[in-house]
Short mmCIF file of C-alpha atoms in Angstrom, two decimals:
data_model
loop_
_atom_site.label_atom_id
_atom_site.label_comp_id
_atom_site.label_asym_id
_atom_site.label_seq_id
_atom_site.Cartn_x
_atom_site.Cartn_y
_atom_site.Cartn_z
CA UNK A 1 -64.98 -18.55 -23.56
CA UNK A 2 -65.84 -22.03 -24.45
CA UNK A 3 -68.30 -24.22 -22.37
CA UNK A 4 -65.23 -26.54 -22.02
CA UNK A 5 -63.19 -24.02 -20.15
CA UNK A 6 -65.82 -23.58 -17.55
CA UNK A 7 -65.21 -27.45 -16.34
CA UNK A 8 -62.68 -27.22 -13.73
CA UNK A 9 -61.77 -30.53 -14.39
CA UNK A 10 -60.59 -30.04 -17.49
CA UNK A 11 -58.69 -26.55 -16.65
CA UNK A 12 -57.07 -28.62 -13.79
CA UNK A 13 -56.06 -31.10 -16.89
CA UNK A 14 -54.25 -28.21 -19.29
CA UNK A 15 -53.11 -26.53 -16.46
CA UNK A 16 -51.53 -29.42 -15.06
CA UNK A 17 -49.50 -30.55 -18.84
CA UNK A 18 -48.55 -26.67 -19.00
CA UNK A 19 -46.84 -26.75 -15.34
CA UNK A 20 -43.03 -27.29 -15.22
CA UNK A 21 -43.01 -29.76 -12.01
CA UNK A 22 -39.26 -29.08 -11.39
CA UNK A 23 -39.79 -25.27 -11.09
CA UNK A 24 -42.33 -24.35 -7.82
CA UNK A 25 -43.49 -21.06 -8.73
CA UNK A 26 -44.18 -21.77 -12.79
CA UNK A 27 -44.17 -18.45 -14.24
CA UNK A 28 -46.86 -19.78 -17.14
CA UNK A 29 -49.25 -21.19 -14.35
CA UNK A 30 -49.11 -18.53 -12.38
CA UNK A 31 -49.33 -15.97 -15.33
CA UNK A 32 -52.86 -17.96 -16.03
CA UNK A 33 -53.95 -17.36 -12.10
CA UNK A 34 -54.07 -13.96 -12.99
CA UNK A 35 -55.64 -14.12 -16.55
CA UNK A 36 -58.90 -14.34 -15.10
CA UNK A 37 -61.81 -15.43 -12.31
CA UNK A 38 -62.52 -18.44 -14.45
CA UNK A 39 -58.60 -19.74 -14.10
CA UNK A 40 -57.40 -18.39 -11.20
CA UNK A 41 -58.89 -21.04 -8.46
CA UNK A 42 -58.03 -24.28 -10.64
CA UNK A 43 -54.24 -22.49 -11.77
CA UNK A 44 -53.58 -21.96 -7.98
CA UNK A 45 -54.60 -25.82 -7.43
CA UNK A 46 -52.11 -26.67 -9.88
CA UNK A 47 -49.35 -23.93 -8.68
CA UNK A 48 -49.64 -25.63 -5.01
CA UNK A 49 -50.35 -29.19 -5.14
CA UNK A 50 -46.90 -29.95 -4.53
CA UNK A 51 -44.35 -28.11 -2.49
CA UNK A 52 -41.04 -28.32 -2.58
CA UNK A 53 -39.61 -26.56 0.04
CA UNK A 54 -41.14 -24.30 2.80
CA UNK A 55 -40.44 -20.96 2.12
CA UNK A 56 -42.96 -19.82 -0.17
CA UNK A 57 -45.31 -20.78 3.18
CA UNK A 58 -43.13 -17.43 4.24
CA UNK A 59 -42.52 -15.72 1.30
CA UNK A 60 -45.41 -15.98 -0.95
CA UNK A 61 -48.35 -16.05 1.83
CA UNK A 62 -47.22 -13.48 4.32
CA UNK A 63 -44.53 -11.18 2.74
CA UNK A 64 -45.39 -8.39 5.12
CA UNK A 65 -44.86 -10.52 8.26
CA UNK A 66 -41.58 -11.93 6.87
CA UNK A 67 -37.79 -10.71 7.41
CA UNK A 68 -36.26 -10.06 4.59
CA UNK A 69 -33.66 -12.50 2.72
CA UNK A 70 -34.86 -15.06 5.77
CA UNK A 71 -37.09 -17.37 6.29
CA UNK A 72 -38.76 -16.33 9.41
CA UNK A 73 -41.41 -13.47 10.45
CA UNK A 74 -41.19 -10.96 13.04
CA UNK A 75 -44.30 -10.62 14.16
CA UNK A 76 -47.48 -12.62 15.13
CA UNK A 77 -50.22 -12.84 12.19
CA UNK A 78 -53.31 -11.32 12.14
CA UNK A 79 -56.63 -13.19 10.99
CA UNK A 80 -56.17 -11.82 7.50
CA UNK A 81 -52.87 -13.58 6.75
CA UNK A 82 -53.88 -16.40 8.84
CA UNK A 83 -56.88 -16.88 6.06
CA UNK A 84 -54.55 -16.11 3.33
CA UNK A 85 -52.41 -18.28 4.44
CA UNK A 86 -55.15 -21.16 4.77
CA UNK A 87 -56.59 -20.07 1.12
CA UNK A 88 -53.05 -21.58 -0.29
CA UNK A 89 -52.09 -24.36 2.33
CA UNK A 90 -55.54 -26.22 1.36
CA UNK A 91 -54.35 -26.59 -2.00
CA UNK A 92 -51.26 -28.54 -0.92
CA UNK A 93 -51.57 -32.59 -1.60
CA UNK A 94 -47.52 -32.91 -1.07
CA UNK A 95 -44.76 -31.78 0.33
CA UNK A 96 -41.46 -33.54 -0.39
CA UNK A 97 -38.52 -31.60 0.25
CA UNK A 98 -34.71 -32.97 -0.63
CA UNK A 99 -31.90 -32.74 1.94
CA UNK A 100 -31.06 -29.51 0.67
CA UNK A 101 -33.95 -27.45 1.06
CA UNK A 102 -35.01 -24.03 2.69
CA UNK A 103 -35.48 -24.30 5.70
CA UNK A 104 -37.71 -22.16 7.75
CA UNK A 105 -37.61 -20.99 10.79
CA UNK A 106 -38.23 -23.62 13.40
CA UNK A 107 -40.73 -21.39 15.64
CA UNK A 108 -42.56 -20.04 12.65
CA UNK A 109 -43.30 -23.58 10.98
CA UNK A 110 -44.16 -24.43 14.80
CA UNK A 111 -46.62 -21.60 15.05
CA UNK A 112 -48.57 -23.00 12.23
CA UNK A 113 -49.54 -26.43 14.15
CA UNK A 114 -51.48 -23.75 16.27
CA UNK A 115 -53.85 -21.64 13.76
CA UNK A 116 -56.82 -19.41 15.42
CA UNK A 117 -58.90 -22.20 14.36
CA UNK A 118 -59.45 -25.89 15.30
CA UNK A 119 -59.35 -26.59 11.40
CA UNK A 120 -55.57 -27.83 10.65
CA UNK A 121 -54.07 -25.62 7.75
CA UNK A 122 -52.89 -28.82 5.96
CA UNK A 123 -55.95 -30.12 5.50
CA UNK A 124 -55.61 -32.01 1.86
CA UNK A 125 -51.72 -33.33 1.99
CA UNK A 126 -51.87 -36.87 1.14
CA UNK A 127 -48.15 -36.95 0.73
CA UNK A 128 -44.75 -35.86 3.19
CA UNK A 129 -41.69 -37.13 1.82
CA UNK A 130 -38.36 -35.37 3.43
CA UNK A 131 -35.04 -36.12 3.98
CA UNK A 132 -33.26 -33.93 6.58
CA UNK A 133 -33.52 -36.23 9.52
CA UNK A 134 -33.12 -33.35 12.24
CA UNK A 135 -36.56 -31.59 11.46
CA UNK A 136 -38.42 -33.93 13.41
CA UNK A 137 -41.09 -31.19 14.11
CA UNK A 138 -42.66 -31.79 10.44
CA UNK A 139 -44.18 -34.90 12.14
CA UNK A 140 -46.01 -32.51 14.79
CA UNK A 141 -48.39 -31.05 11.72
CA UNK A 142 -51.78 -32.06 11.90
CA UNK A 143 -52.08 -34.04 8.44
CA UNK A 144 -55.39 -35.54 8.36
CA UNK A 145 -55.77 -36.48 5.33
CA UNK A 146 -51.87 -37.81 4.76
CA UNK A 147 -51.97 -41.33 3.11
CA UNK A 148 -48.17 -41.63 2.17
CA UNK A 149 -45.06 -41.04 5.17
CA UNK A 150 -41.04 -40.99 3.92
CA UNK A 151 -38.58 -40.23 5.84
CA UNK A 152 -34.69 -40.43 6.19
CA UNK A 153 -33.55 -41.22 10.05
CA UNK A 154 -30.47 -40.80 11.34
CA UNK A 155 -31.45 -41.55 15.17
CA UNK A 156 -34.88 -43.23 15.21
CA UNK A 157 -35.35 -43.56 19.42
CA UNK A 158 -35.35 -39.38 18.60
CA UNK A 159 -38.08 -40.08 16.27
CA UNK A 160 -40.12 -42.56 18.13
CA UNK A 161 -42.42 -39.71 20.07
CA UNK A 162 -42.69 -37.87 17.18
CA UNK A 163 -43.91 -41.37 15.06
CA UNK A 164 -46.44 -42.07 18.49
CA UNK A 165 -47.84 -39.37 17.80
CA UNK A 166 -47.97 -38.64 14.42
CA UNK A 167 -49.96 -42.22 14.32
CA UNK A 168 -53.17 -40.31 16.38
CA UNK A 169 -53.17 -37.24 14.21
CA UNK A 170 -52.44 -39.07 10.94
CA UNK A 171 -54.83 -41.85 11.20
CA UNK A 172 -55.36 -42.29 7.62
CA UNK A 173 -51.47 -43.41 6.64
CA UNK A 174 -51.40 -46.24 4.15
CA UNK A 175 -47.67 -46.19 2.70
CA UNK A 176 -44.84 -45.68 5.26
CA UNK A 177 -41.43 -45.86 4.99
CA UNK A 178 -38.20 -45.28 6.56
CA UNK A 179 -34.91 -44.91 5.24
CA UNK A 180 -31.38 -44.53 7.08
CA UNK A 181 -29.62 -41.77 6.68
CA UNK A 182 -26.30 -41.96 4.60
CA UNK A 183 -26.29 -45.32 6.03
CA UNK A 184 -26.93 -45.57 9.47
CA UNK A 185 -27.13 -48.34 11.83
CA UNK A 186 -31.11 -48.26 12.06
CA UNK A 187 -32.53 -51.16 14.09
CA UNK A 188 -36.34 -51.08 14.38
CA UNK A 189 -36.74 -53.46 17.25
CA UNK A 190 -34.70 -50.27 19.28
CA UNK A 191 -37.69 -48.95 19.74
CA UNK A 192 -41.74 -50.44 20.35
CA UNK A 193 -42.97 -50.98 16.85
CA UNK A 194 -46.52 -51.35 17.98
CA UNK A 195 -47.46 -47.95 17.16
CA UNK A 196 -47.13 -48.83 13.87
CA UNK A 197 -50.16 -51.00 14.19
CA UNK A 198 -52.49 -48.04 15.08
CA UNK A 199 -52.63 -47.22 11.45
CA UNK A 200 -55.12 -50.34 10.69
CA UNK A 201 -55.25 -49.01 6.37
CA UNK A 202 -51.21 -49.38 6.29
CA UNK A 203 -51.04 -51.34 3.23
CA UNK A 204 -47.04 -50.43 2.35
CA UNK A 205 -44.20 -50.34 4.74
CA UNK A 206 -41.17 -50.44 3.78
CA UNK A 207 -37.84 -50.45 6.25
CA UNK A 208 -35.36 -50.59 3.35
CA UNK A 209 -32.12 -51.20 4.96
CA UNK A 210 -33.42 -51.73 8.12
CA UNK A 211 -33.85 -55.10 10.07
CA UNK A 212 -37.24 -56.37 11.77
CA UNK A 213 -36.87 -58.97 14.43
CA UNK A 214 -39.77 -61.77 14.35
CA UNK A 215 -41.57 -60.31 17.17
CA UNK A 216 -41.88 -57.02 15.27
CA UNK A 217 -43.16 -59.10 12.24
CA UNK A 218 -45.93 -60.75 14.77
CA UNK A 219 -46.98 -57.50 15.28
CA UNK A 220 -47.36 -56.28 11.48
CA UNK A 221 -48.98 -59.50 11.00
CA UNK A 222 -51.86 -58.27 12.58
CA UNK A 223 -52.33 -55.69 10.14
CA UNK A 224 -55.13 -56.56 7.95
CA UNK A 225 -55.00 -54.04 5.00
CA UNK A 226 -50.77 -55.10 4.65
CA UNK A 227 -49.85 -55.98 1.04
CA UNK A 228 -46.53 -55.02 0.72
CA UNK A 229 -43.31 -55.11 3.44
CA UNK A 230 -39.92 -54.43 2.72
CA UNK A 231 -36.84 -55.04 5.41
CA UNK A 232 -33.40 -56.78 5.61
CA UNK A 233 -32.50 -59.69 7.41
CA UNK A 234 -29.79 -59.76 10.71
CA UNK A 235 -26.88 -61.70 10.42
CA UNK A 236 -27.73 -64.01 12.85
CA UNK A 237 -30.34 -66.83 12.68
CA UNK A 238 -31.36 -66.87 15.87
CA UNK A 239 -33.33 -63.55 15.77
CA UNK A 240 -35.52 -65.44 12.98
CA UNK A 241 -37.56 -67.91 15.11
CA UNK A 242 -41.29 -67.61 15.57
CA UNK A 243 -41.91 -66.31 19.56
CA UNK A 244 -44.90 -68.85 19.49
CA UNK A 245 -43.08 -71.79 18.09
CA UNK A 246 -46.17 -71.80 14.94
CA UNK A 247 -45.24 -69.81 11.44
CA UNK A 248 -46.36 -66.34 11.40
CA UNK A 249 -49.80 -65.38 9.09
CA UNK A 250 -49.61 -62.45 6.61
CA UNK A 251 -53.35 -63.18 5.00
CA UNK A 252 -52.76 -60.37 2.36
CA UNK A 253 -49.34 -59.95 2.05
CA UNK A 254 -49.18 -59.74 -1.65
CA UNK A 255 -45.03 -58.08 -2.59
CA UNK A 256 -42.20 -59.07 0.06
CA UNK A 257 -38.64 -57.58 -0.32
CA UNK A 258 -36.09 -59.35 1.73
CA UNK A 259 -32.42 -58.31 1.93
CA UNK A 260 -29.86 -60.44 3.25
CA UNK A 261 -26.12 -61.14 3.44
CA UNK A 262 -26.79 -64.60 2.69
CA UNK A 263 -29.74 -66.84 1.09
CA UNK A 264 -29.83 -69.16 3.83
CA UNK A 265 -30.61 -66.54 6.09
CA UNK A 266 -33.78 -65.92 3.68
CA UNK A 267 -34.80 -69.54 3.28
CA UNK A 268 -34.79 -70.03 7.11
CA UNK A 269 -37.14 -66.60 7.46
CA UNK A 270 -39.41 -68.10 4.53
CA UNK A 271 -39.51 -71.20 6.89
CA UNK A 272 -40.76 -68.96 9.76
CA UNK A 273 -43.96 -67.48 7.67
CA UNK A 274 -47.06 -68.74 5.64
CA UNK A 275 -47.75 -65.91 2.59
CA UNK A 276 -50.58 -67.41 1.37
CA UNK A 277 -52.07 -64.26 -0.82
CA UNK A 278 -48.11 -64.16 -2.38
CA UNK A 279 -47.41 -62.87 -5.92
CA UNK A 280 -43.82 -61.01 -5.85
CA UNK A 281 -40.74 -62.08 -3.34
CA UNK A 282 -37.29 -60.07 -3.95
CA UNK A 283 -34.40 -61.71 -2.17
CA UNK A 284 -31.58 -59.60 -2.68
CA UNK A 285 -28.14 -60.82 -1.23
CA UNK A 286 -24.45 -59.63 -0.42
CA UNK A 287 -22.56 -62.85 -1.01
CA UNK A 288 -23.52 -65.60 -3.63
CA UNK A 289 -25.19 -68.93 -2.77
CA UNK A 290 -22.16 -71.74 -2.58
CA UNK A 291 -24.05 -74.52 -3.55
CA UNK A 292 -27.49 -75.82 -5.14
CA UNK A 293 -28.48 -77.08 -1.85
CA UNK A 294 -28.72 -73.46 -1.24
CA UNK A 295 -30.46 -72.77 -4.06
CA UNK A 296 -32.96 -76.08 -3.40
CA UNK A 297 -33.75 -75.12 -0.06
CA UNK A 298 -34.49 -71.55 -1.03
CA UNK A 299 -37.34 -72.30 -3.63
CA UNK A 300 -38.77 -75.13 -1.40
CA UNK A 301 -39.12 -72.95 0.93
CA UNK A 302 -40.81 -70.32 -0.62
CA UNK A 303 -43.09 -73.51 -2.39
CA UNK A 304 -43.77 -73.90 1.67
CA UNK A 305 -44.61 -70.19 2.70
CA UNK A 306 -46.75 -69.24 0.07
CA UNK A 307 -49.13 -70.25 -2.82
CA UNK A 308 -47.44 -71.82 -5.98
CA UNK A 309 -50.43 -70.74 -8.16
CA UNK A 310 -50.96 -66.95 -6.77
CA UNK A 311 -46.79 -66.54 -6.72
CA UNK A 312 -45.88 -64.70 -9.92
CA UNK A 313 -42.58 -62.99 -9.62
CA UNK A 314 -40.22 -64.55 -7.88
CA UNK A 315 -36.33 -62.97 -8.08
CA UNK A 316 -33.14 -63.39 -6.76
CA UNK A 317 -30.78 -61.25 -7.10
CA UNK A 318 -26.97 -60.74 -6.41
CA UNK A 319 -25.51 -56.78 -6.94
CA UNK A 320 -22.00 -57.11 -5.80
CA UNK A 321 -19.32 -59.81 -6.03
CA UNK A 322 -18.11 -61.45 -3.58
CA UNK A 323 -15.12 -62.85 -2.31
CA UNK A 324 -16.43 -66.14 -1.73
CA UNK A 325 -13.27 -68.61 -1.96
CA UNK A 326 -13.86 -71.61 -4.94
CA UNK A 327 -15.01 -71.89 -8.66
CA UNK A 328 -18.57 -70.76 -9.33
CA UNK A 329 -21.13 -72.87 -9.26
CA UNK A 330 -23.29 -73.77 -12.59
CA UNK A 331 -26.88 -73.01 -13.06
CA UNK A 332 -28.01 -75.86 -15.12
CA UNK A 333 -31.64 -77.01 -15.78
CA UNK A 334 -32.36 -79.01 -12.89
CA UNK A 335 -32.15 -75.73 -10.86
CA UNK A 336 -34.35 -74.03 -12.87
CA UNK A 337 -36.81 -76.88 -12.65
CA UNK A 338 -37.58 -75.73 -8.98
CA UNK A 339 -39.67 -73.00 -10.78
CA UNK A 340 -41.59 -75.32 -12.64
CA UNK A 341 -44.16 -75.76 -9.73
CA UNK A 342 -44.92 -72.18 -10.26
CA UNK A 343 -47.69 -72.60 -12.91
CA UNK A 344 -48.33 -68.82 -12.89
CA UNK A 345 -45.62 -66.91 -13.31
CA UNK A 346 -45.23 -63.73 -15.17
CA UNK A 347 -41.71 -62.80 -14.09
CA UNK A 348 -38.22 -64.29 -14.26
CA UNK A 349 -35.37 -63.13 -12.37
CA UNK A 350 -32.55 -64.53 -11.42
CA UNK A 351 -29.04 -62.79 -11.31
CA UNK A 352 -26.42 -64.46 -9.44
CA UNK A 353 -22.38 -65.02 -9.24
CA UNK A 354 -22.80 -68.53 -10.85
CA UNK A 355 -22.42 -69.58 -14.69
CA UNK A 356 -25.58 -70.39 -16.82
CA UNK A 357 -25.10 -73.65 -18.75
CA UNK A 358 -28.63 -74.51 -20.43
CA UNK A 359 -29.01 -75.62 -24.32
CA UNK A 360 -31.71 -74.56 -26.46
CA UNK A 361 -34.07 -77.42 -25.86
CA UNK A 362 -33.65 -76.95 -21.92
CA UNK A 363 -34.83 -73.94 -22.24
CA UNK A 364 -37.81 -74.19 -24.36
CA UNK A 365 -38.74 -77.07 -22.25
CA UNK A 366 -39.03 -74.66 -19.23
CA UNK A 367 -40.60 -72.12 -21.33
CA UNK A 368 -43.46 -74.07 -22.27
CA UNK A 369 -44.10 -74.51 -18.58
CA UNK A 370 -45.34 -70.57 -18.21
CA UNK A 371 -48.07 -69.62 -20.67
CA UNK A 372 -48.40 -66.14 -18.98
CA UNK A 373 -44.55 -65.40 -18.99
CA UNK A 374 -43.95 -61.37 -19.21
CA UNK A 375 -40.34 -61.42 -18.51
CA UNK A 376 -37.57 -63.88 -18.34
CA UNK A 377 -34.30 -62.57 -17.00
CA UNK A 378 -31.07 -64.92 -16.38
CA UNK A 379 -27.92 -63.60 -15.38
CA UNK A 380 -28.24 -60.11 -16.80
CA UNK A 381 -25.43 -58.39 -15.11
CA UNK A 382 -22.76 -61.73 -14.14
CA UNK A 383 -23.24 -63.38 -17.42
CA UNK A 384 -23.26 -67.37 -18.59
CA UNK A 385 -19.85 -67.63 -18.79
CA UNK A 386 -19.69 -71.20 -20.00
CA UNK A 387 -17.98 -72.79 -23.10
CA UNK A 388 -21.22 -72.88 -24.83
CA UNK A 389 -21.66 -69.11 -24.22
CA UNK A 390 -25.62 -69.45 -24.35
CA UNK A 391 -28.40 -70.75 -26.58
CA UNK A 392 -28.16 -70.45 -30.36
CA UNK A 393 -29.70 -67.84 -32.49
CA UNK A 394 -31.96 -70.66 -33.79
CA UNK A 395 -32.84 -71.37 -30.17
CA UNK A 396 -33.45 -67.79 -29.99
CA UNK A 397 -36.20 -67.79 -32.92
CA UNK A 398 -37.44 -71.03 -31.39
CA UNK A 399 -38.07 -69.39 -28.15
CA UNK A 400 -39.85 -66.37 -29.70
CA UNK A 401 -42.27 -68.66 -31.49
CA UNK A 402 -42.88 -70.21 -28.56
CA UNK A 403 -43.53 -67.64 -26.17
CA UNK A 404 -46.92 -66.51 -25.48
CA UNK A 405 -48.03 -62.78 -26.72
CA UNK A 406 -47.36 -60.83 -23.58
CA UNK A 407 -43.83 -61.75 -23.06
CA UNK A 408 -41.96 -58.14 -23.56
CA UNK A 409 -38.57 -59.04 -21.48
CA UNK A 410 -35.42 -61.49 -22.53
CA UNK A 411 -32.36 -61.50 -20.85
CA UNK A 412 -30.35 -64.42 -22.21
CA UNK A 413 -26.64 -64.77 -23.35
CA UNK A 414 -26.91 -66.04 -27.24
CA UNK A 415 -24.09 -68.02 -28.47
CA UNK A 416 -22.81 -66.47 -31.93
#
């Protein structure tokens, strides 16, 4: 065999490109596990780094303990399967399983938070991603190592023990997030978001669909390793108001996704905070701005919460239409200006229910503003619909000539 072969780094590397991710047990992976001594550790590292569902914890590791054509056992293990068992489990770095996977049986998987040993059997999963909000008991594992936390919630106050004290046994958790399941009412301040600030490395949480009141965000705040939050707005402005009366500090608070059912909603939260580490805010609204004050107050307000030379993607962005009585407003160059004070930016967004009326030297005059501009991205999905229709092809060639190197992305309407 050659030298090569013997590196398990690189057998970990061809193994990996020959395994069929969307297939569990790979037939050709596994086939190689039993080729030889040399492949069969690094094949069965490949064959379990991610699980899919639970059975094969039944099915594959302790067939003779296991009912048949269920996914349960009928007996207690014995030491042997309990280190077979352990010789597979140690392999697994994820487990994500999909709404519609096998279950096992609730006492088994139960049973296996309480091995012979004081070692936890999932010692190396960095990763637990699952979306059947009833099996609450996943978040009773021991995961020590676990770095990344997703989870669909139907009820949280039925999760918040579980979450308690999942942040002891999981101390390590850097990205969490929750998601409501098929769309349900999820509040966060309906239960003490504290615990969330026992994991001091959280650097990603996002609540997507879910709304934080301000004295939850006074407590993630305090988190020192946070870079990115995501979370939706209330509908009422009052909920938005500093407890202390002074904005609220996120020192390293570098990507912020806000949704909202209107922009002024977001402008007065932007008023609330100071962002000064700031490279990428995502507004994304239900109902279109009605007028540029809107639009004015928006941008001066992120100008006010963060840094205008560390911001570098800032995008707004509209997905639905509205029935928002009156003609749409018209995005013209002196709205656009308000991203002029943005010397850095590397991304261009903006998609809203307004018309686009710029010529060809408006726009090269803003161009010229951004020497690092990567994308630039106007009205993508609602259009310009103006008379002009959008710049000229010659505008077009003039813009390219213009733009620096690293631009990849234009979204513009061209007038033919």
């Amino acid at each position: 065999m050659h030298h090569a072969l013997q590196i398990p780094e690189i057998l970990l590397n061809i193994f990996g490109h020959c395994s069929d991710r969307f297939d569990w047990f790979d037939p050709d992976v596994a086939a190689l596990a039993r080729t030889c001594r040399a492949f069969k550790e690094p094949a069965l590292d490949v064959l379990w780094e991610e699980l899919h569902e639970l059975s094969p914890l039944v099915v594959r590791c302790v067939p003779e303990a296991s009912l048949p054509s269920e996914y349960s056992i009928h007996r207690s293990l014995t030491q042997i399967e309990w280190d077979i068992l352990r010789s597979y489990t140690r392999r697994i770095q994820s487990i994500e399983l999909g709404a519609d996977f096998a279950r096992i049986d609730e006492e088994y998987f139960l049973s296996l938070f309480k091995p012979p040993t004081t070692e936890p059997l999932f010692s190396n999963v960095r990763k637990l991603h699952f979306e059947y909000p009833d099996d609450k008991y996943l978040l009773l594992a021991t995961f020590p190592s676990l770095m990344s936390l997703d989870i669909w919630i139907k009820d949280l106050r039925s999760f918040e023990d579980s979450l308690k004290l999942f942040a002891k046994i999981s101390p390590s958790l850097a990205s969490l997030s929750f998601h409501p399941y098929y769309y349900a009412n999820i509040h966060m301040d309906r239960i003490d978001p504290k615990f969330i600030c026992h994991w001091r490395n959280l650097q990603i949480l996002h609540c997507i669909q879910m709304p934080l009141d301000m004295t939850t965000l006074v407590d993630l705040s305090c988190l020192p390793a946070l870079i990115d939050l995501s979370f939706v707005l209330r509908s009422t402005r009052p909920d938005q108001v500093s407890p202390s009366g002074s904005p609220i500090i996120f020192s390293n608070l570098k990507e912020l996704f806000l949704g909202s059912d209107f922009l002024g909603l977001v402008s007065h939260l932007l008023s609330q905070i100071r962002l000064p580490a700031l490279t990428t805010l995502t507004a994304y609204i239900d109902f279109r701005p009605a007028r540029q004050d809107d639009l004015s107050l928006f941008f001066s307000n992120v100008w006010t919460s963060g840094s205008p030379r560390t911001i570098q993607a800032p995008r707004l962005i509209q997905p639905y239409e509205t029935s928002v009585p009156g003609d749409r407003p018209v995005l013209g160059l002196e709205d656009l200006r308000l991203f002029v004070p943005f010397s850095n930016l590397r991304h261009i967004q903006l998609d809203i229910e307004w018309k686009v009326d710029l010529t060809d030297s408006e726009l090269l005059t803003l161009v010229s503003t951004w020497p690092c501009l990567e994308e630039l991205s106007i009205n993508t999905e609602w259009g310009w619909n103006t008379l002009q229709g959008g710049i000229t092809p010659n505008g077009l060639l003039q813009l390219l000539q213009l733009c620096p190197l690293v631009l990849t992305t234009i979204a513009l309407a061209i007038d033919t």
